[in-house]
Amino acid sequence: MPGPAQRLRVPLLIGAHGGRMPRITAEHADIAAFTGARPVGDSRLEALTAEELDERVARYQECASGRKEPAEVNLLIQVVEITDDRSAEIVNQVLAQRERYGFSYLTVLEPNMAVFARVVEALSGR
């Protein structure tokens, strides 16, 4: 009996930015993952500037320019804090980042899921 026409495999996600990792990600990943923060100190995170994220995504895109099929692009959101005055602004920020960087999906850490659910609800259908 002949086997399946295609071999199914689990997609490979690689999330790293330093040294040779953008090249390795471009060569092997089905999903290129980025984060909007960097660790500082023992347990704190500091947001990247827009310019820093631009640089990371551009470096990866340069390495991936020869790919036959583009990888999906993921953003890890490590901290979510929504206040009454930021709710609509966060939705607009997510939409702008999708347009600017091509993020096809977002990853939110478990402690932030309930808070981010409000954003997901507002994004539904967009």
Short mmCIF file of N, CA and C in Angstrom, two decimals, residues 13 15 32-38 45 48 53 73-80 97 103 105-110 112 116:
data_model
loop_
_atom_site.label_atom_id
_atom_site.label_comp_id
_atom_site.label_asym_id
_atom_site.label_seq_id
_atom_site.Cartn_x
_atom_site.Cartn_y
_atom_site.Cartn_z
N LEU A 13 9.12 26.17 15.45
CA LEU A 13 9.16 27.58 15.84
C LEU A 13 10.52 27.85 16.46
N GLY A 15 12.66 31.06 18.17
CA GLY A 15 12.61 32.43 18.67
C GLY A 15 13.95 32.81 19.27
N ALA A 32 8.87 32.07 12.70
CA ALA A 32 9.92 32.92 13.28
C ALA A 32 9.29 33.73 14.39
N ALA A 33 9.79 33.54 15.61
CA ALA A 33 9.17 34.18 16.76
C ALA A 33 10.00 35.34 17.28
N PHE A 34 9.32 36.40 17.63
CA PHE A 34 9.95 37.60 18.16
C PHE A 34 9.30 37.94 19.49
N THR A 35 9.98 38.75 20.27
CA THR A 35 9.43 39.24 21.53
C THR A 35 9.61 40.75 21.56
N GLY A 36 8.74 41.40 22.29
CA GLY A 36 8.82 42.85 22.39
C GLY A 36 9.51 43.32 23.65
N ALA A 37 10.21 42.39 24.34
CA ALA A 37 10.87 42.75 25.60
C ALA A 37 12.20 42.03 25.73
N ARG A 38 13.00 42.52 26.63
CA ARG A 38 14.28 41.89 26.94
C ARG A 38 14.40 41.82 28.46
N LEU A 45 11.42 42.68 33.06
CA LEU A 45 11.47 42.81 31.61
C LEU A 45 11.38 44.28 31.25
N LEU A 48 11.23 46.56 24.32
CA LEU A 48 12.11 46.99 23.24
C LEU A 48 11.55 48.29 22.67
N LEU A 53 12.92 46.53 17.66
CA LEU A 53 12.12 45.48 17.05
C LEU A 53 12.24 45.56 15.53
N VAL A 73 5.13 34.61 11.13
CA VAL A 73 5.86 35.48 12.04
C VAL A 73 5.01 35.66 13.30
N ASN A 74 5.62 35.36 14.44
CA ASN A 74 4.94 35.32 15.73
C ASN A 74 5.52 36.37 16.65
N LEU A 75 4.69 36.91 17.51
CA LEU A 75 5.14 37.84 18.55
C LEU A 75 4.73 37.30 19.90
N LEU A 76 5.72 37.13 20.79
CA LEU A 76 5.46 36.74 22.17
C LEU A 76 5.22 38.00 22.98
N ILE A 77 4.05 38.06 23.59
CA ILE A 77 3.71 39.18 24.47
C ILE A 77 3.89 38.67 25.89
N GLN A 78 4.90 39.18 26.56
CA GLN A 78 5.27 38.63 27.86
C GLN A 78 4.51 39.25 29.03
N VAL A 79 4.12 40.48 28.90
CA VAL A 79 3.40 41.16 29.98
C VAL A 79 2.22 41.92 29.37
N VAL A 80 1.06 41.78 29.98
CA VAL A 80 -0.12 42.51 29.52
C VAL A 80 -0.70 43.26 30.70
N GLN A 97 1.06 46.56 14.42
CA GLN A 97 2.20 45.65 14.37
C GLN A 97 1.97 44.52 13.37
N PHE A 103 3.11 40.03 11.66
CA PHE A 103 2.83 39.03 12.69
C PHE A 103 1.51 38.35 12.37
N TYR A 105 0.35 35.69 14.16
CA TYR A 105 -0.32 35.36 15.40
C TYR A 105 0.50 35.80 16.59
N LEU A 106 -0.16 35.83 17.74
CA LEU A 106 0.46 36.30 18.97
C LEU A 106 0.47 35.17 19.99
N THR A 107 1.50 35.17 20.82
CA THR A 107 1.56 34.25 21.95
C THR A 107 1.51 35.08 23.22
N VAL A 108 0.60 34.71 24.10
CA VAL A 108 0.46 35.40 25.38
C VAL A 108 0.68 34.37 26.47
N LEU A 109 1.52 34.71 27.43
CA LEU A 109 1.80 33.78 28.53
C LEU A 109 0.56 33.59 29.40
N GLU A 110 0.45 32.42 29.99
CA GLU A 110 -0.74 32.02 30.75
C GLU A 110 -1.19 33.04 31.79
N ASN A 112 -1.29 36.06 31.68
CA ASN A 112 -1.87 37.23 31.03
C ASN A 112 -3.08 36.92 30.15
N PHE A 116 -5.70 39.56 28.44
CA PHE A 116 -5.61 39.77 27.00
C PHE A 116 -6.88 39.36 26.27
#
